[in-house]
């Protein structure tokens, strides 16, 4: 088994529930993760996505109201922001919750032209992620020289661990910067293994991290039976299929409603593809599958990001996973 177990939550909205409830669900899950013994709890950044309420991850991380578990982002999309502002935000978090803050960073920009225009960004901004990352780290350690008269208070001088998401050139950027890598998903194991191998090969030790560190992220669903575990996956799988055929990413619907839908052949193909390959089943089955993931990837940490309509089933799945890992 992978040594450390963590959770990433995207604050998915559910049909019939307001977006505010999705954020309250995230806070509840953070507290549950802490009680169950998970290593860290992260939240994500999305803008103008109907099915996701988490648009301000640093704010949401502060609102998680936990006491021991590490909290952070998976991640803040750095091209959407000024590095100094990101440094200040994480500095405030670290000042409030010392020794418990993680700074997960990604290179994506808004996924539609309208969102990018609203953010004042374009697709080319992702190409500057490596320079933005270096600037952000410079604001934290006091080495930035572009604005010598300016300081990012209260961030300057604080040690806030940074992690890089492996989108695009993220893995190589993480290796060159000497930072931990977050890579997904669990279904594309050959591709993930290639990314991890390249990262480890190119890794350059830094003052922050002396050896490669890999966090692998993906969906895990556990229930009393394999069929019940599969039903946990159904709402997210349908949402993904819907987004690829209808152009929008909808709130989660109950599994029984989705099973009664008359899907087009294309929708059904995408739906079945979205269901396939995830780690799911009984506790015994998932133990075997995760042991295989650990052997293939050699990952140091598993970051689980599971979404479903049924919150009771979701919380039970996370509790079963904690028992498997002996948390």
mmCIF file of C-alpha atoms in Angstrom:
data_model
loop_
_atom_site.group_PDB
_atom_site.id
_atom_site.type_symbol
_atom_site.label_atom_id
_atom_site.label_comp_id
_atom_site.label_asym_id
_atom_site.label_seq_id
_atom_site.Cartn_x
_atom_site.Cartn_y
_atom_site.Cartn_z
ATOM 1 C CA UNK A 1 0.000 0.000 0.000
ATOM 2 C CA UNK A 2 1.004 3.611 -0.541
ATOM 3 C CA UNK A 3 2.313 5.083 2.701
ATOM 4 C CA UNK A 4 0.248 8.296 2.922
ATOM 5 C CA UNK A 5 -3.431 8.806 2.138
ATOM 6 C CA UNK A 6 -5.029 12.201 1.405
ATOM 7 C CA UNK A 7 -8.202 13.709 -0.073
ATOM 8 C CA UNK A 8 -8.827 16.294 -2.803
ATOM 9 C CA UNK A 9 -12.383 17.645 -2.968
ATOM 10 C CA UNK A 10 -13.777 19.691 -5.854
ATOM 11 C CA UNK A 11 -16.951 20.933 -4.124
ATOM 12 C CA UNK A 12 -19.193 19.252 -6.692
ATOM 13 C CA UNK A 13 -22.732 20.551 -6.740
ATOM 14 C CA UNK A 14 -25.703 18.181 -6.604
ATOM 15 C CA UNK A 15 -29.045 18.389 -8.377
ATOM 16 C CA UNK A 16 -31.639 19.912 -6.074
ATOM 17 C CA UNK A 17 -29.044 21.404 -3.718
ATOM 18 C CA UNK A 18 -27.679 24.984 -3.853
ATOM 19 C CA UNK A 19 -23.995 25.665 -4.461
ATOM 20 C CA UNK A 20 -23.695 26.767 -0.846
ATOM 21 C CA UNK A 21 -24.442 23.190 0.195
ATOM 22 C CA UNK A 22 -21.537 21.914 -1.914
ATOM 23 C CA UNK A 23 -19.188 24.192 0.018
ATOM 24 C CA UNK A 24 -20.652 23.068 3.341
ATOM 25 C CA UNK A 25 -20.202 19.461 2.173
ATOM 26 C CA UNK A 26 -16.521 20.195 1.539
ATOM 27 C CA UNK A 27 -16.085 21.592 5.051
ATOM 28 C CA UNK A 28 -17.832 18.541 6.506
ATOM 29 C CA UNK A 29 -15.593 16.230 4.491
ATOM 30 C CA UNK A 30 -12.472 18.045 5.694
ATOM 31 C CA UNK A 31 -13.501 17.467 9.298
ATOM 32 C CA UNK A 32 -14.313 13.828 8.557
ATOM 33 C CA UNK A 33 -10.940 13.350 6.868
ATOM 34 C CA UNK A 34 -9.231 14.695 9.965
ATOM 35 C CA UNK A 35 -11.215 12.373 12.245
ATOM 36 C CA UNK A 36 -10.378 9.379 10.025
ATOM 37 C CA UNK A 37 -6.650 10.132 10.095
ATOM 38 C CA UNK A 38 -6.016 11.245 6.512
ATOM 39 C CA UNK A 39 -2.691 13.016 5.926
ATOM 40 C CA UNK A 40 -3.946 16.122 4.108
ATOM 41 C CA UNK A 41 -7.107 17.673 2.653
ATOM 42 C CA UNK A 42 -6.987 19.772 -0.497
ATOM 43 C CA UNK A 43 -9.507 21.812 -2.481
ATOM 44 C CA UNK A 44 -9.441 22.799 -6.151
ATOM 45 C CA UNK A 45 -9.971 25.889 -8.326
ATOM 46 C CA UNK A 46 -12.623 26.111 -11.048
ATOM 47 C CA UNK A 47 -14.314 29.148 -12.568
ATOM 48 C CA UNK A 48 -17.822 29.393 -14.066
ATOM 49 C CA UNK A 49 -18.386 25.625 -14.007
ATOM 50 C CA UNK A 50 -22.065 24.873 -13.205
ATOM 51 C CA UNK A 51 -21.204 21.626 -11.435
ATOM 52 C CA UNK A 52 -18.391 22.958 -9.227
ATOM 53 C CA UNK A 53 -18.721 25.499 -6.394
ATOM 54 C CA UNK A 54 -15.023 25.705 -5.482
ATOM 55 C CA UNK A 55 -13.869 28.906 -7.168
ATOM 56 C CA UNK A 56 -11.710 30.343 -4.354
ATOM 57 C CA UNK A 57 -9.492 27.570 -2.954
ATOM 58 C CA UNK A 58 -7.442 29.629 -0.507
ATOM 59 C CA UNK A 59 -10.638 30.976 1.045
ATOM 60 C CA UNK A 60 -12.170 27.497 1.199
ATOM 61 C CA UNK A 61 -9.021 26.016 2.750
ATOM 62 C CA UNK A 62 -9.248 28.574 5.553
ATOM 63 C CA UNK A 63 -12.921 27.785 6.086
ATOM 64 C CA UNK A 64 -12.336 24.050 6.504
ATOM 65 C CA UNK A 65 -12.092 24.638 10.283
ATOM 66 C CA UNK A 66 -9.844 21.690 11.076
ATOM 67 C CA UNK A 67 -7.280 21.341 13.857
ATOM 68 C CA UNK A 68 -4.560 18.850 12.884
ATOM 69 C CA UNK A 69 -4.792 17.748 9.259
ATOM 70 C CA UNK A 70 -2.755 19.539 6.587
ATOM 71 C CA UNK A 71 -4.933 21.687 4.306
ATOM 72 C CA UNK A 72 -4.180 23.235 0.947
ATOM 73 C CA UNK A 73 -4.937 23.418 -2.729
ATOM 74 C CA UNK A 74 -4.843 20.967 -5.578
ATOM 75 C CA UNK A 75 -4.421 23.447 -6.933
ATOM 76 C CA UNK A 76 -4.338 27.167 -7.391
ATOM 77 C CA UNK A 77 -4.043 27.777 -11.142
ATOM 78 C CA UNK A 78 -1.111 30.152 -11.112
ATOM 79 C CA UNK A 79 -1.620 31.619 -14.630
ATOM 80 C CA UNK A 80 -4.950 33.026 -13.394
ATOM 81 C CA UNK A 81 -3.264 35.119 -10.681
ATOM 82 C CA UNK A 82 -0.423 37.467 -9.852
ATOM 83 C CA UNK A 83 2.291 35.476 -8.012
ATOM 84 C CA UNK A 84 2.622 38.138 -5.314
ATOM 85 C CA UNK A 85 -1.088 37.883 -4.472
ATOM 86 C CA UNK A 86 -0.866 34.085 -4.300
ATOM 87 C CA UNK A 87 2.119 34.405 -1.955
ATOM 88 C CA UNK A 88 0.191 36.801 0.266
ATOM 89 C CA UNK A 89 -2.842 34.521 0.394
ATOM 90 C CA UNK A 90 -0.818 31.488 1.403
ATOM 91 C CA UNK A 91 1.147 33.618 3.831
ATOM 92 C CA UNK A 92 -2.091 34.515 5.598
ATOM 93 C CA UNK A 93 -3.100 30.843 5.707
ATOM 94 C CA UNK A 94 0.276 29.782 7.107
ATOM 95 C CA UNK A 95 0.171 32.572 9.694
ATOM 96 C CA UNK A 96 -3.268 31.405 10.831
ATOM 97 C CA UNK A 97 -2.548 27.665 10.690
ATOM 98 C CA UNK A 98 1.230 27.310 11.124
ATOM 99 C CA UNK A 99 2.809 24.104 9.883
ATOM 100 C CA UNK A 100 -0.378 22.809 8.232
ATOM 101 C CA UNK A 101 -0.589 24.598 4.862
ATOM 102 C CA UNK A 102 0.238 23.121 1.432
ATOM 103 C CA UNK A 103 0.498 25.117 -1.778
ATOM 104 C CA UNK A 104 -0.523 22.911 -4.700
ATOM 105 C CA UNK A 105 -0.078 24.787 -7.990
ATOM 106 C CA UNK A 106 -1.271 24.151 -11.541
ATOM 107 C CA UNK A 107 -0.709 25.730 -14.948
ATOM 108 C CA UNK A 108 -4.241 25.617 -16.405
ATOM 109 C CA UNK A 109 -6.236 28.669 -17.456
ATOM 110 C CA UNK A 110 -10.017 29.009 -17.839
ATOM 111 C CA UNK A 111 -11.347 26.262 -20.091
ATOM 112 C CA UNK A 112 -13.491 28.511 -22.330
ATOM 113 C CA UNK A 113 -12.738 31.737 -24.131
ATOM 114 C CA UNK A 114 -15.375 33.583 -22.119
ATOM 115 C CA UNK A 115 -13.859 32.546 -18.791
ATOM 116 C CA UNK A 116 -10.362 33.462 -19.953
ATOM 117 C CA UNK A 117 -11.539 36.901 -21.066
ATOM 118 C CA UNK A 118 -13.313 37.436 -17.737
ATOM 119 C CA UNK A 119 -10.083 36.523 -15.924
ATOM 120 C CA UNK A 120 -8.022 38.726 -18.231
ATOM 121 C CA UNK A 121 -6.027 35.725 -19.471
ATOM 122 C CA UNK A 122 -5.496 33.730 -22.643
ATOM 123 C CA UNK A 123 -4.249 30.234 -23.437
ATOM 124 C CA UNK A 124 -0.672 31.456 -23.875
ATOM 125 C CA UNK A 125 -0.447 32.435 -20.204
ATOM 126 C CA UNK A 126 -0.010 28.753 -19.293
ATOM 127 C CA UNK A 127 3.348 28.855 -21.095
ATOM 128 C CA UNK A 128 4.679 31.257 -18.453
ATOM 129 C CA UNK A 129 3.950 28.956 -15.525
ATOM 130 C CA UNK A 130 7.600 28.135 -14.839
ATOM 131 C CA UNK A 131 8.563 31.799 -14.576
ATOM 132 C CA UNK A 132 5.513 32.526 -12.421
ATOM 133 C CA UNK A 133 6.418 29.619 -10.140
ATOM 134 C CA UNK A 134 9.949 30.951 -9.694
ATOM 135 C CA UNK A 135 8.565 34.417 -8.943
ATOM 136 C CA UNK A 136 6.098 33.023 -6.395
ATOM 137 C CA UNK A 137 8.831 31.089 -4.604
ATOM 138 C CA UNK A 138 10.958 34.250 -4.646
ATOM 139 C CA UNK A 139 8.218 36.211 -2.888
ATOM 140 C CA UNK A 140 8.182 33.543 -0.174
ATOM 141 C CA UNK A 141 11.911 33.245 0.450
ATOM 142 C CA UNK A 142 12.702 36.930 -0.114
ATOM 143 C CA UNK A 143 14.867 36.387 -3.206
ATOM 144 C CA UNK A 144 12.712 38.092 -5.848
ATOM 145 C CA UNK A 145 14.559 41.056 -7.363
ATOM 146 C CA UNK A 146 12.067 42.417 -9.890
ATOM 147 C CA UNK A 147 10.547 44.684 -7.234
ATOM 148 C CA UNK A 148 13.203 45.142 -4.521
ATOM 149 C CA UNK A 149 11.162 47.718 -2.616
ATOM 150 C CA UNK A 150 8.129 45.392 -2.358
ATOM 151 C CA UNK A 151 7.597 42.530 0.098
ATOM 152 C CA UNK A 152 4.818 39.949 0.308
ATOM 153 C CA UNK A 153 3.654 40.215 3.905
ATOM 154 C CA UNK A 154 3.108 38.058 5.899
ATOM 155 C CA UNK A 155 4.405 35.396 3.492
ATOM 156 C CA UNK A 156 8.067 36.383 3.241
ATOM 157 C CA UNK A 157 10.223 34.048 5.279
ATOM 158 C CA UNK A 158 7.509 31.464 5.913
ATOM 159 C CA UNK A 159 8.074 27.864 4.827
ATOM 160 C CA UNK A 160 5.059 26.771 2.795
ATOM 161 C CA UNK A 161 5.539 23.483 0.895
ATOM 162 C CA UNK A 162 4.825 23.818 -2.830
ATOM 163 C CA UNK A 163 3.570 20.994 -5.066
ATOM 164 C CA UNK A 164 3.263 21.061 -8.863
ATOM 165 C CA UNK A 165 0.396 19.455 -10.797
ATOM 166 C CA UNK A 166 1.591 17.361 -13.731
ATOM 167 C CA UNK A 167 -0.488 19.000 -16.469
ATOM 168 C CA UNK A 168 1.296 19.808 -19.695
ATOM 169 C CA UNK A 169 4.968 20.326 -18.857
ATOM 170 C CA UNK A 170 4.204 20.321 -15.129
ATOM 171 C CA UNK A 171 6.236 17.185 -14.388
ATOM 172 C CA UNK A 172 9.418 18.528 -15.965
ATOM 173 C CA UNK A 173 8.905 21.922 -14.346
ATOM 174 C CA UNK A 174 8.529 20.231 -10.953
ATOM 175 C CA UNK A 175 11.708 18.246 -11.586
ATOM 176 C CA UNK A 176 13.714 21.340 -12.548
ATOM 177 C CA UNK A 177 12.411 23.281 -9.535
ATOM 178 C CA UNK A 178 13.073 20.392 -7.147
ATOM 179 C CA UNK A 179 9.456 20.198 -5.985
ATOM 180 C CA UNK A 180 6.999 17.341 -5.315
ATOM 181 C CA UNK A 181 4.782 16.224 -8.196
ATOM 182 C CA UNK A 182 1.030 15.544 -8.192
ATOM 183 C CA UNK A 183 -0.021 13.309 -11.075
ATOM 184 C CA UNK A 184 -3.268 11.558 -12.110
ATOM 185 C CA UNK A 185 -5.258 9.706 -12.914
ATOM 186 C CA UNK A 186 -5.133 6.117 -11.684
ATOM 187 C CA UNK A 187 -6.729 4.778 -14.878
ATOM 188 C CA UNK A 188 -3.874 5.750 -17.213
ATOM 189 C CA UNK A 189 -1.235 3.765 -15.378
ATOM 190 C CA UNK A 190 1.184 3.329 -18.279
ATOM 191 C CA UNK A 191 1.101 7.043 -19.070
ATOM 192 C CA UNK A 192 1.354 7.951 -15.382
ATOM 193 C CA UNK A 193 4.361 5.662 -14.980
ATOM 194 C CA UNK A 194 6.079 7.382 -17.912
ATOM 195 C CA UNK A 195 5.476 10.808 -16.380
ATOM 196 C CA UNK A 196 6.763 9.698 -12.985
ATOM 197 C CA UNK A 197 9.838 8.046 -14.491
ATOM 198 C CA UNK A 198 10.723 11.217 -16.420
ATOM 199 C CA UNK A 199 10.198 13.329 -13.297
ATOM 200 C CA UNK A 200 12.465 11.143 -11.182
ATOM 201 C CA UNK A 201 15.128 11.031 -13.880
ATOM 202 C CA UNK A 202 15.220 14.814 -14.315
ATOM 203 C CA UNK A 203 14.731 15.778 -10.657
ATOM 204 C CA UNK A 204 17.172 18.342 -9.286
ATOM 205 C CA UNK A 205 17.383 18.558 -5.477
ATOM 206 C CA UNK A 206 16.423 21.926 -4.025
ATOM 207 C CA UNK A 207 16.621 23.593 -0.641
ATOM 208 C CA UNK A 208 13.016 22.546 -0.076
ATOM 209 C CA UNK A 209 13.098 18.942 -1.338
ATOM 210 C CA UNK A 210 16.174 16.726 -1.621
ATOM 211 C CA UNK A 211 14.527 13.668 -3.263
ATOM 212 C CA UNK A 212 11.678 13.144 -5.756
ATOM 213 C CA UNK A 213 8.259 12.955 -4.128
ATOM 214 C CA UNK A 214 5.231 11.699 -6.058
ATOM 215 C CA UNK A 215 1.574 12.141 -5.148
ATOM 216 C CA UNK A 216 -0.723 10.094 -7.390
ATOM 217 C CA UNK A 217 -4.326 11.224 -7.615
ATOM 218 C CA UNK A 218 -7.447 9.378 -8.667
ATOM 219 C CA UNK A 219 -10.909 8.053 -7.917
ATOM 220 C CA UNK A 220 -11.382 5.282 -5.354
ATOM 221 C CA UNK A 221 -14.820 3.895 -4.441
ATOM 222 C CA UNK A 222 -15.384 1.208 -1.799
ATOM 223 C CA UNK A 223 -18.626 -0.396 -0.630
ATOM 224 C CA UNK A 224 -19.951 -3.668 0.758
ATOM 225 C CA UNK A 225 -20.224 -5.084 -2.778
ATOM 226 C CA UNK A 226 -18.536 -4.374 -6.101
ATOM 227 C CA UNK A 227 -21.864 -3.309 -7.627
ATOM 228 C CA UNK A 228 -22.513 -0.792 -4.838
ATOM 229 C CA UNK A 229 -19.024 0.628 -5.323
ATOM 230 C CA UNK A 230 -19.674 0.951 -9.065
ATOM 231 C CA UNK A 231 -22.870 2.894 -8.339
ATOM 232 C CA UNK A 232 -20.787 5.478 -6.473
ATOM 233 C CA UNK A 233 -19.001 6.179 -9.765
ATOM 234 C CA UNK A 234 -22.157 6.597 -11.871
ATOM 235 C CA UNK A 235 -23.063 10.290 -11.208
ATOM 236 C CA UNK A 236 -19.579 11.614 -12.060
ATOM 237 C CA UNK A 237 -19.276 9.341 -15.099
ATOM 238 C CA UNK A 238 -22.567 10.624 -16.476
ATOM 239 C CA UNK A 239 -21.563 14.245 -15.813
ATOM 240 C CA UNK A 240 -18.345 13.749 -17.788
ATOM 241 C CA UNK A 241 -20.215 12.117 -20.681
ATOM 242 C CA UNK A 242 -22.808 14.901 -20.626
ATOM 243 C CA UNK A 243 -20.112 17.589 -20.702
ATOM 244 C CA UNK A 244 -18.492 16.031 -23.759
ATOM 245 C CA UNK A 245 -21.736 15.768 -25.707
ATOM 246 C CA UNK A 246 -23.661 18.826 -24.477
ATOM 247 C CA UNK A 247 -20.807 21.225 -23.696
ATOM 248 C CA UNK A 248 -21.515 21.892 -20.022
ATOM 249 C CA UNK A 249 -20.500 20.123 -16.826
ATOM 250 C CA UNK A 250 -23.709 19.571 -14.820
ATOM 251 C CA UNK A 251 -24.443 19.023 -11.130
ATOM 252 C CA UNK A 252 -24.407 15.434 -9.942
ATOM 253 C CA UNK A 253 -27.639 13.445 -10.282
ATOM 254 C CA UNK A 254 -28.740 10.335 -8.335
ATOM 255 C CA UNK A 255 -27.481 7.068 -9.803
ATOM 256 C CA UNK A 256 -31.018 5.646 -10.186
ATOM 257 C CA UNK A 257 -32.056 8.614 -12.350
ATOM 258 C CA UNK A 258 -29.048 8.164 -14.597
ATOM 259 C CA UNK A 259 -29.654 4.436 -14.994
ATOM 260 C CA UNK A 260 -33.184 5.243 -16.247
ATOM 261 C CA UNK A 261 -31.984 7.715 -18.907
ATOM 262 C CA UNK A 262 -32.291 6.950 -22.603
ATOM 263 C CA UNK A 263 -28.761 7.897 -23.704
ATOM 264 C CA UNK A 264 -27.688 8.330 -27.295
ATOM 265 C CA UNK A 265 -25.121 5.786 -28.535
ATOM 266 C CA UNK A 266 -22.363 8.411 -28.254
ATOM 267 C CA UNK A 267 -23.412 9.392 -24.730
ATOM 268 C CA UNK A 268 -23.512 5.745 -23.672
ATOM 269 C CA UNK A 269 -20.054 5.112 -25.138
ATOM 270 C CA UNK A 270 -18.589 8.078 -23.271
ATOM 271 C CA UNK A 271 -20.456 7.115 -20.096
ATOM 272 C CA UNK A 272 -19.096 3.564 -20.122
ATOM 273 C CA UNK A 273 -15.621 4.914 -20.834
ATOM 274 C CA UNK A 274 -15.888 7.285 -17.870
ATOM 275 C CA UNK A 275 -16.891 4.369 -15.617
ATOM 276 C CA UNK A 276 -14.006 2.152 -16.688
ATOM 277 C CA UNK A 277 -10.660 1.730 -14.998
ATOM 278 C CA UNK A 278 -11.274 3.402 -11.646
ATOM 279 C CA UNK A 279 -10.194 1.695 -8.443
ATOM 280 C CA UNK A 280 -13.418 0.354 -6.956
ATOM 281 C CA UNK A 281 -14.942 -2.664 -5.255
ATOM 282 C CA UNK A 282 -14.992 -4.247 -1.829
ATOM 283 C CA UNK A 283 -12.278 -3.522 0.705
ATOM 284 C CA UNK A 284 -10.444 -6.690 -0.329
ATOM 285 C CA UNK A 285 -10.654 -5.851 -4.038
ATOM 286 C CA UNK A 286 -9.484 -2.275 -3.522
ATOM 287 C CA UNK A 287 -6.606 -3.419 -1.325
ATOM 288 C CA UNK A 288 -5.376 -5.594 -4.201
ATOM 289 C CA UNK A 289 -5.832 -2.821 -6.772
ATOM 290 C CA UNK A 290 -4.036 -0.206 -4.693
ATOM 291 C CA UNK A 291 -1.170 -2.599 -4.031
ATOM 292 C CA UNK A 292 -0.789 -2.890 -7.814
ATOM 293 C CA UNK A 293 -0.840 0.907 -8.160
ATOM 294 C CA UNK A 294 1.864 1.202 -5.506
ATOM 295 C CA UNK A 295 4.010 -1.412 -7.225
ATOM 296 C CA UNK A 296 3.644 0.114 -10.699
ATOM 297 C CA UNK A 297 4.109 3.780 -9.734
ATOM 298 C CA UNK A 298 6.174 3.715 -6.544
ATOM 299 C CA UNK A 299 4.126 6.735 -5.446
ATOM 300 C CA UNK A 300 4.762 8.208 -2.014
ATOM 301 C CA UNK A 301 1.171 9.345 -1.465
ATOM 302 C CA UNK A 302 -2.343 8.698 -2.759
ATOM 303 C CA UNK A 303 -4.620 11.732 -3.182
ATOM 304 C CA UNK A 304 -8.187 10.467 -3.556
ATOM 305 C CA UNK A 305 -10.675 12.630 -5.444
ATOM 306 C CA UNK A 306 -14.063 10.901 -5.535
ATOM 307 C CA UNK A 307 -17.398 12.593 -6.285
ATOM 308 C CA UNK A 308 -20.925 11.198 -6.117
ATOM 309 C CA UNK A 309 -24.484 12.306 -5.397
ATOM 310 C CA UNK A 310 -24.968 10.073 -2.341
ATOM 311 C CA UNK A 311 -22.991 11.736 0.455
ATOM 312 C CA UNK A 312 -23.610 8.845 2.863
ATOM 313 C CA UNK A 313 -22.079 6.385 0.398
ATOM 314 C CA UNK A 314 -19.160 8.748 -0.232
ATOM 315 C CA UNK A 315 -18.337 9.205 3.454
ATOM 316 C CA UNK A 316 -18.636 5.445 3.998
ATOM 317 C CA UNK A 317 -16.224 4.856 1.113
ATOM 318 C CA UNK A 318 -13.646 7.176 2.640
ATOM 319 C CA UNK A 319 -14.074 5.467 6.029
ATOM 320 C CA UNK A 320 -13.515 2.040 4.464
ATOM 321 C CA UNK A 321 -10.422 3.323 2.667
ATOM 322 C CA UNK A 322 -9.034 4.655 5.954
ATOM 323 C CA UNK A 323 -9.515 1.201 7.504
ATOM 324 C CA UNK A 324 -7.685 -0.455 4.597
ATOM 325 C CA UNK A 325 -4.741 1.859 5.122
ATOM 326 C CA UNK A 326 -4.779 1.379 8.883
ATOM 327 C CA UNK A 327 -5.185 5.087 9.609
#
